[in-house]
């Protein structure tokens, strides 16, 4: 029996069941929550074990089983909208009837606070790497067929590499996204590919090693983490994005999700701080998007520009923010997302409070 930490919040605890046909075994997870989508589930099949972690509000429900029979490598995951039912369809290796699904492994059928779940890694293959700026590259990783993993908007994963016998773990935010891939050729299909924009620090611990990987090499990638929730977009009218350097990465999916899915949205404004023009990631893609979608405004601010730069200059400041953060209507519902180097974010948060934005109107991205 699963203890029910969700009970005090109203909904009842999740459960699972399974059924089979000659060729398939279907595991059904009843989350009893409405806002469940494909990115709520991360599932891995490894040897004879099957592991599916489902994020339900701030909790994680785990199915972890040593299967009684062999299955094929690939499987599919479906979500039945509105009723919060997840179906994971496994393909039997042999058409025999299974008497049981298998036996439970560690933490099977448990519901634990998301913050208490560890990092679970799977190996992903480096498919391509291309220069985006002088020091930032777009890495494309491929998930194995035995994995279902989609990183929710505003969330990140952890990379793990073993460097001279020591495991190094660093967070990174994927940018894979139809809006940008539309502007960027070639497009790789389906959810099997994850893209990351990564700045290589020559004196850094992790990024030079990542950069040394050859196409075809592997890197371990964790399940998604982060506290951004899509529900923060509900009824949203004005979205302001304040970001600096490579910390722009979470804004890619946030921007695209908002423009594609939020019907109440009037305006999205991105203020993007960099040192020089050469440091601006995806400048032309952003400019094209702003040209194409009149709801999207873009402002670049440089802290070390050349004398030819006609745009805004300096670090984040009261003058820049008070001019930029204008609601489209006095009563507009607003969300401000901020992500940058620590001093940038700290300074920005202080300025936002001084400008009387409430906690609910601000989201700061952290690990
Ligand atoms: P580090 O070894 O951390 O060093 C980085 C640079 O800083 C080097 O030049 C080093 O010499 C210098 N340095 C190190 N320590 C100090 C110090 N104390 N004082 C001054 N300088 C110092 N990065 C991305 O590129 N893309 C992303 O999408 C991305 N997403 C992130 C998401 C989250 C939630 C977080 C928290 C971070 C994210 N990062 C991202 C940053 C990333 O995790 C690493 O911190 C970054 O890649 C640097 O790692 P590194 O080990 O190569 O460098
Ligand atoms: P960057 O150095 O290129 O800076 C980009 C912009 O951030 C600057 O133009 C400026 O507007 C703003 N900024 C930088 N320092 C600031 C400060 N002290 N006060 C106010 N604004 C400031 O940024 P990057 O190299 O792309 O770094 C992005 C992220 O990488 C950082 O948030 C950090 O997490 C990570 N990083 C970590 C270390 C470290 O471990 N010590 C060092 C460098 C970067």
Coordinates of C-alpha atoms and ligand atoms in Angstrom, one line a residue:
X1 CA 0.0 0.0 0.0
X2 CA 1.3 3.4 -1.0
X3 CA 1.2 6.1 1.8
X4 CA -0.6 9.1 0.5
X5 CA 1.2 12.4 1.0
X6 CA -1.0 14.0 -1.7
X7 CA -4.1 13.3 0.4
X8 CA -3.9 16.5 2.4
X9 CA -3.9 18.4 -0.9
X10 CA -7.1 16.7 -2.0
X11 CA -6.3 14.1 -4.7
X12 CA -5.9 10.5 -4.0
X13 CA -2.6 8.6 -4.5
X14 CA -1.6 7.1 -7.8
X15 CA -1.7 3.4 -8.5
X16 CA -0.9 1.0 -11.4
X17 CA -2.2 -2.1 -13.1
X18 CA -1.2 -4.1 -16.1
X19 CA -2.8 -6.2 -18.9
X20 CA -1.5 -8.2 -21.8
X21 CA -2.3 -9.3 -25.4
X22 CA -0.4 -12.0 -27.3
X23 CA 2.3 -9.5 -28.3
X24 CA 2.1 -6.6 -25.8
X25 CA 2.1 -5.8 -22.1
X26 CA 0.6 -2.6 -21.1
X27 CA 1.4 -1.0 -17.8
X28 CA -1.3 1.6 -16.8
X29 CA -0.5 4.3 -14.3
X30 CA -3.5 6.1 -12.8
X31 CA -2.2 9.4 -11.6
X32 CA -5.6 10.8 -10.7
X33 CA -4.4 14.2 -11.8
X34 CA -5.6 16.2 -14.9
X35 CA -2.4 18.0 -15.8
X36 CA -0.4 15.0 -16.8
X37 CA 1.5 15.0 -20.1
X38 CA 4.1 13.0 -21.9
X39 CA 6.9 15.0 -20.2
X40 CA 5.6 14.0 -16.8
X41 CA 7.0 10.5 -17.3
X42 CA 10.6 9.3 -17.6
X43 CA 10.9 5.6 -18.4
X44 CA 13.9 3.3 -18.8
X45 CA 14.2 -0.3 -19.8
X46 CA 17.5 -1.8 -18.9
X47 CA 18.2 -5.6 -19.2
X48 CA 15.1 -7.1 -17.5
X49 CA 14.3 -4.2 -15.3
X50 CA 11.8 -1.5 -16.1
X51 CA 11.7 1.9 -14.3
X52 CA 9.1 4.6 -14.8
X53 CA 9.1 7.8 -12.8
X54 CA 6.0 10.0 -13.0
X55 CA 6.0 13.5 -11.7
X56 CA 2.7 14.4 -10.1
X57 CA 2.6 17.9 -8.6
X58 CA 5.6 18.1 -6.3
X59 CA 5.8 14.3 -5.9
X60 CA 7.4 11.5 -7.9
X61 CA 5.6 8.1 -8.3
X62 CA 7.9 5.2 -9.2
X63 CA 7.3 1.9 -10.9
X64 CA 10.4 -0.2 -10.7
X65 CA 10.1 -3.8 -11.7
X66 CA 12.3 -6.8 -12.7
X67 CA 10.1 -8.0 -15.5
X68 CA 9.2 -11.7 -15.5
X69 CA 9.9 -12.1 -19.3
X70 CA 12.1 -10.4 -21.9
X71 CA 10.8 -7.5 -23.9
X72 CA 12.0 -5.7 -27.0
X73 CA 14.2 -2.7 -26.6
X74 CA 11.7 0.0 -27.7
X75 CA 8.4 0.8 -26.0
X76 CA 5.8 3.5 -26.3
X77 CA 4.2 5.9 -23.8
X78 CA 0.7 7.4 -24.2
X79 CA -1.2 9.8 -22.0
X80 CA -5.0 9.7 -21.9
X81 CA -5.8 13.4 -21.6
X82 CA -8.0 14.7 -18.8
X83 CA -8.1 11.5 -16.8
X84 CA -4.4 11.5 -16.1
X85 CA -4.0 7.9 -17.2
X86 CA -0.6 6.9 -18.6
X87 CA -0.2 3.7 -20.7
X88 CA 3.3 2.3 -21.2
X89 CA 3.2 -0.4 -24.0
X90 CA 6.0 -3.0 -23.9
X91 CA 6.5 -5.4 -26.7
X92 CA 7.0 -9.0 -25.7
X93 CA 10.0 -10.8 -27.1
X94 CA 8.0 -14.1 -27.3
X95 CA 4.3 -14.5 -27.6
X96 CA 3.8 -16.3 -24.3
X97 CA 1.3 -15.5 -21.6
X98 CA 2.8 -13.7 -18.6
X99 CA 1.6 -15.0 -15.2
X100 CA 2.9 -11.9 -13.4
X101 CA 4.5 -8.6 -14.5
X102 CA 7.6 -9.3 -12.4
X103 CA 8.9 -8.6 -9.0
X104 CA 9.4 -5.3 -7.3
X105 CA 12.7 -3.5 -7.2
X106 CA 13.9 -0.7 -4.9
X107 CA 11.2 1.9 -4.1
X108 CA 8.7 0.3 -6.4
X109 CA 5.2 1.7 -6.1
X110 CA 6.4 4.6 -3.9
X111 CA 5.4 8.2 -3.9
X112 CA 8.1 10.6 -2.6
X113 CA 8.6 14.3 -2.7
X114 CA 10.3 15.3 -6.0
X115 CA 13.0 17.1 -4.1
X116 CA 14.0 13.9 -2.4
X117 CA 14.4 11.8 -5.6
X118 CA 18.0 11.2 -6.7
X119 CA 19.4 11.6 -10.1
X120 CA 19.0 8.6 -12.4
X121 CA 21.2 8.6 -15.5
X122 CA 21.1 7.0 -18.9
X123 CA 23.8 7.1 -21.6
X124 CA 23.1 9.3 -24.6
X125 CA 25.1 9.4 -27.8
X126 CA 26.6 12.6 -29.2
X127 CA 25.2 13.0 -32.8
X128 CA 26.4 16.4 -33.8
X129 CA 28.2 19.5 -32.6
X130 CA 28.2 22.9 -34.3
X131 CA 29.5 26.3 -33.6
X132 CA 26.9 28.9 -32.6
X133 CA 29.2 31.7 -31.4
X134 CA 33.0 31.9 -30.9
X135 CA 32.7 30.0 -27.6
X136 CA 29.2 28.4 -27.6
X137 CA 28.2 25.2 -29.4
X138 CA 24.9 23.4 -30.2
X139 CA 25.2 19.7 -29.1
X140 CA 22.7 17.2 -30.3
X141 CA 22.3 14.0 -28.2
X142 CA 20.3 10.9 -29.1
X143 CA 18.3 9.0 -26.6
X144 CA 18.5 5.2 -26.8
X145 CA 15.2 3.5 -27.9
X146 CA 14.9 2.0 -24.5
X147 CA 14.2 5.4 -22.9
X148 CA 11.3 7.8 -22.8
X149 CA 12.5 11.2 -21.6
X150 CA 11.1 14.7 -22.4
X151 CA 12.4 17.7 -20.5
X152 CA 9.5 20.0 -19.5
X153 CA 9.7 23.7 -20.4
X154 CA 11.8 25.6 -17.9
X155 CA 13.5 22.5 -16.5
X156 CA 17.1 21.2 -16.8
X157 CA 19.0 17.9 -16.7
X158 CA 22.4 16.9 -15.2
X159 CA 25.3 15.7 -17.3
X160 CA 27.7 13.2 -15.8
X161 CA 31.2 12.5 -17.2
X162 CA 33.9 10.5 -15.5
X163 CA 37.1 12.6 -15.8
X164 CA 40.3 11.0 -14.6
X165 CA 38.4 8.7 -12.3
X166 CA 36.2 11.4 -10.8
X167 CA 32.5 11.8 -11.6
X168 CA 31.7 15.4 -12.7
X169 CA 28.1 16.4 -12.6
X170 CA 26.8 19.7 -14.2
X171 CA 23.3 21.0 -14.9
X172 CA 22.3 22.0 -18.4
X173 CA 19.0 23.2 -20.0
X174 CA 17.9 21.7 -23.3
X175 CA 16.8 24.0 -26.1
X176 CA 15.2 21.5 -28.5
X177 CA 12.3 23.2 -29.8
X178 CA 10.2 23.3 -33.0
X179 CA 10.1 27.1 -33.2
X180 CA 13.9 27.3 -33.5
X181 CA 14.4 24.1 -35.5
X182 CA 11.9 25.7 -38.0
X183 CA 14.5 28.4 -38.4
X184 CA 17.4 26.1 -38.3
X185 CA 18.2 23.3 -40.8
X186 CA 18.5 20.3 -40.8
X187 CA 15.6 19.2 -38.6
X188 CA 15.9 15.9 -36.9
X189 CA 12.5 14.2 -36.3
X190 CA 10.7 13.1 -33.1
X191 CA 11.6 13.2 -29.5
X192 CA 14.7 11.1 -29.6
X193 CA 17.0 14.1 -29.9
X194 CA 17.9 16.6 -27.3
X195 CA 19.7 19.8 -28.1
X196 CA 21.9 21.8 -25.7
X197 CA 23.6 25.2 -26.2
X198 CA 26.8 25.0 -24.2
X199 CA 29.5 27.5 -23.6
X200 CA 33.0 26.0 -23.5
X201 CA 35.2 27.5 -20.8
X202 CA 38.8 26.6 -21.7
X203 CA 39.7 26.6 -17.9
X204 CA 36.5 24.9 -16.9
X205 CA 36.2 21.4 -15.4
X206 CA 33.4 19.9 -17.4
X207 CA 32.9 21.8 -20.7
X208 CA 36.3 21.2 -22.2
X209 CA 35.8 17.4 -21.6
X210 CA 32.4 17.5 -23.2
X211 CA 33.9 19.4 -26.1
X212 CA 36.5 16.6 -26.5
X213 CA 33.9 13.9 -27.0
X214 CA 33.9 12.5 -30.6
X215 CA 30.6 12.1 -32.6
X216 CA 29.3 8.6 -31.5
X217 CA 30.7 8.9 -27.9
X218 CA 28.4 8.8 -24.9
X219 CA 27.5 11.1 -22.0
X220 CA 25.2 10.3 -19.1
X221 CA 22.0 12.4 -18.8
X222 CA 19.8 12.6 -15.8
X223 CA 16.0 12.8 -15.4
X224 CA 14.6 16.4 -15.6
X225 CA 14.8 18.6 -12.6
X226 CA 13.6 22.2 -11.8
X227 CA 10.7 24.0 -10.3
X228 CA 9.3 25.9 -13.2
X229 CA 5.6 25.0 -13.8
X230 CA 3.6 25.5 -16.9
X231 CA 0.7 26.6 -14.7
X232 CA 2.6 29.9 -14.1
X233 CA 1.5 30.8 -17.7
X234 CA -2.2 30.5 -16.9
X235 CA -4.1 33.5 -18.2
X236 CA -0.8 35.3 -18.7
X237 CA -0.9 38.5 -20.7
X238 CA 2.7 39.9 -20.5
X239 CA 5.8 37.8 -20.3
X240 CA 9.2 39.5 -19.6
X241 CA 12.4 37.6 -20.0
X242 CA 15.6 38.9 -18.4
X243 CA 18.7 36.9 -19.2
X244 CA 22.5 37.1 -19.6
X245 CA 25.0 35.1 -21.5
X246 CA 24.5 31.3 -21.8
X247 CA 21.9 31.6 -19.1
X248 CA 19.6 32.4 -22.0
X249 CA 19.0 28.7 -22.5
X250 CA 15.9 28.2 -20.3
X251 CA 14.3 31.1 -22.1
X252 CA 14.2 29.3 -25.5
X253 CA 11.5 26.8 -24.5
X254 CA 9.7 29.3 -22.3
X255 CA 9.5 31.8 -25.1
X256 CA 8.4 29.3 -27.7
X257 CA 5.9 27.6 -25.4
X258 CA 4.3 30.9 -24.5
X259 CA 4.0 32.1 -28.1
X260 CA 2.6 28.8 -29.3
X261 CA 0.2 27.8 -26.4
X262 CA -0.9 30.8 -24.4
X263 CA -3.9 32.3 -26.1
X264 CA -4.2 35.1 -23.5
X265 CA -0.7 36.3 -24.3
X266 CA -0.4 39.9 -25.6
X267 CA 3.3 40.6 -25.3
X268 CA 6.6 38.8 -24.8
X269 CA 9.7 40.9 -24.2
X270 CA 13.2 39.6 -24.0
X271 CA 16.0 41.7 -22.6
X272 CA 19.2 39.8 -23.4
X273 CA 22.5 41.0 -21.7
X274 CA 25.8 40.1 -23.2
X275 CA 29.4 41.3 -23.2
X276 CA 29.8 41.9 -27.0
X277 CA 27.8 41.4 -30.2
X278 CA 29.9 38.3 -30.9
X279 CA 28.6 36.7 -27.7
X280 CA 24.9 36.9 -28.6
X281 CA 23.5 33.4 -29.0
X282 CA 21.0 32.9 -32.0
X283 CA 20.8 36.6 -32.7
X284 CA 19.5 36.3 -36.2
X285 CA 16.9 33.6 -35.2
X286 CA 15.6 35.9 -32.5
X287 CA 15.5 38.8 -34.8
X288 CA 13.6 36.7 -37.4
X289 CA 11.1 35.6 -34.7
X290 CA 10.5 39.1 -33.6
X291 CA 9.9 40.2 -37.2
X292 CA 7.5 37.3 -37.7
X293 CA 5.6 37.5 -34.5
X294 CA 4.5 41.0 -33.6
X295 CA 3.9 40.0 -30.0
X296 CA 7.6 39.4 -29.5
X297 CA 10.0 42.3 -28.7
X298 CA 13.7 42.0 -28.4
X299 CA 16.3 44.2 -26.8
X300 CA 20.0 43.5 -26.6
X301 CA 22.2 45.1 -23.9
X302 CA 26.0 44.9 -24.1
X303 CA 28.4 45.4 -21.2
X304 CA 31.5 45.6 -23.3
X305 CA 30.4 46.8 -26.8
X306 CA 32.6 48.3 -29.5
X307 CA 32.2 52.0 -30.3
X308 CA 29.9 51.1 -33.2
X309 CA 27.2 49.7 -31.0
X310 CA 24.1 51.8 -31.2
X311 CA 22.0 49.8 -28.8
X312 CA 21.7 49.8 -25.0
X313 CA 24.8 49.4 -22.8
X314 CA 25.7 48.4 -19.3
X315 CA 24.7 45.9 -16.6
X316 CA 21.2 45.3 -15.4
X317 CA 20.0 48.6 -13.8
X318 CA 16.9 50.4 -12.5
X319 CA 16.8 52.7 -15.6
X320 CA 16.9 49.7 -18.0
X321 CA 14.2 47.8 -16.1
X322 CA 11.8 50.5 -15.3
X323 CA 11.6 51.5 -19.0
X324 CA 11.5 47.8 -20.2
X325 CA 8.9 46.4 -17.8
X326 CA 5.8 48.2 -19.0
X327 CA 2.6 46.3 -18.8
X328 CA 0.5 46.3 -22.0
X329 CA -2.5 47.1 -19.8
X330 CA -2.6 48.4 -16.3
X331 CA -4.2 45.2 -15.1
X332 CA -2.2 42.8 -17.2
X333 CA -1.3 39.5 -15.6
X334 CA 2.5 39.5 -15.7
X335 CA 5.3 36.9 -15.4
X336 CA 9.0 37.9 -15.3
X337 CA 11.5 35.2 -15.8
X338 CA 15.1 35.9 -14.8
X339 CA 18.2 33.8 -15.4
X340 CA 21.8 34.9 -15.4
X341 CA 25.1 34.9 -13.5
X342 CA 24.6 35.1 -9.7
X343 CA 25.3 38.9 -9.4
X344 CA 23.0 39.6 -12.3
X345 CA 20.1 37.6 -10.9
X346 CA 20.6 39.0 -7.3
X347 CA 20.7 42.5 -8.6
X348 CA 17.7 41.9 -10.9
X349 CA 15.5 40.3 -8.1
X350 CA 16.2 43.3 -5.9
X351 CA 15.3 45.8 -8.7
X352 CA 12.1 43.8 -9.4
X353 CA 11.0 44.0 -5.8
X354 CA 11.8 47.7 -5.8
X355 CA 9.5 48.0 -8.8
X356 CA 6.7 46.4 -6.7
X357 CA 6.4 43.2 -8.6
X358 CA 5.2 40.4 -6.3
X359 CA 6.8 37.0 -5.7
X360 CA 4.2 35.3 -7.8
X361 CA 5.0 37.5 -10.8
X362 CA 8.7 36.5 -10.8
X363 CA 10.4 33.2 -11.6
X364 CA 14.2 32.9 -11.1
X365 CA 15.8 29.8 -12.6
X366 CA 18.2 27.9 -10.3
X367 CA 19.7 24.4 -10.1
Ligands
LIG1 P1 33.9 25.6 -14.3 O1 34.9 24.6 -13.8 O2 32.7 25.7 -13.4 O3 34.5 27.0 -14.6 C1 33.8 28.0 -15.5 C2 34.7 29.2 -15.7 O4 34.7 30.0 -14.5 C3 36.1 28.9 -16.0 O5 36.6 29.8 -16.9 C4 36.8 28.9 -14.7 O6 38.2 29.2 -14.8 C5 36.0 30.0 -14.0 N1 35.8 29.9 -12.6 C6 35.6 28.7 -11.9 N2 35.5 29.0 -10.6 C7 35.6 30.3 -10.5 C8 35.5 31.2 -9.4 N3 35.3 30.8 -8.1 N4 35.6 32.5 -9.6 C9 35.8 33.0 -10.9 N5 35.9 32.2 -11.9 C10 35.8 30.9 -11.7 N6 25.7 26.2 -19.2 C11 25.6 26.1 -20.5 O7 26.6 26.4 -21.3 N7 24.4 25.8 -21.1 C12 23.3 25.6 -20.4 O8 22.2 25.3 -20.9 C13 23.4 25.6 -18.9 N8 22.3 25.4 -18.2 C14 22.4 25.5 -16.8 C15 21.3 25.3 -16.0 C16 21.4 25.4 -14.6 C17 20.1 25.2 -13.8 C18 22.6 25.8 -14.0 C19 22.7 26.0 -12.5 C20 23.7 26.0 -14.8 C21 23.7 25.8 -16.2 N9 24.8 26.0 -17.0 C22 24.6 25.9 -18.4 C23 26.1 26.2 -16.4 C24 26.8 24.8 -16.4 O9 26.2 24.0 -15.4 C25 28.3 24.9 -15.9 O10 28.4 25.7 -14.8 C26 29.1 25.6 -17.0 O11 29.0 24.8 -18.1 C27 30.6 25.6 -16.6 O12 31.1 24.3 -16.3 P2 32.6 23.9 -16.3 O13 32.8 22.8 -15.3 O14 33.1 23.8 -17.7 O15 33.4 25.2 -15.8
LIG2 P1 29.1 36.4 -19.4 O1 30.4 36.5 -18.5 O2 29.3 36.4 -20.8 O3 28.2 37.6 -19.0 C1 27.0 37.9 -19.7 C2 26.4 39.1 -19.1 O4 26.0 38.9 -17.7 C3 27.2 40.4 -19.0 O5 27.3 41.0 -20.2 C4 26.5 41.2 -18.0 O6 25.4 41.9 -18.5 C5 26.0 40.1 -17.0 N1 26.9 40.1 -15.9 C6 28.0 39.4 -15.8 N2 28.6 39.6 -14.6 C7 27.8 40.5 -13.9 C8 27.8 41.1 -12.7 N3 28.8 41.0 -11.8 N4 26.8 42.0 -12.3 C9 25.7 42.2 -13.2 N5 25.7 41.6 -14.4 C10 26.7 40.8 -14.8 O7 28.3 35.2 -18.9 P2 28.4 33.6 -19.3 O8 29.9 33.3 -19.3 O9 27.6 33.3 -20.4 O10 27.9 32.9 -17.9 C11 26.7 32.4 -17.8 C12 26.6 31.4 -16.6 O11 27.7 30.5 -16.6 C13 26.6 32.1 -15.2 O12 25.4 32.3 -14.7 C14 27.3 31.0 -14.4 O13 26.3 30.1 -13.9 C15 28.1 30.2 -15.3 N6 29.5 30.6 -14.9 C16 30.0 30.1 -13.8 C17 31.3 30.5 -13.4 C18 31.8 30.0 -12.1 O14 31.6 28.8 -11.8 N7 32.5 30.8 -11.3 C19 32.0 31.4 -14.2 C20 31.4 31.9 -15.3 C21 30.2 31.5 -15.7

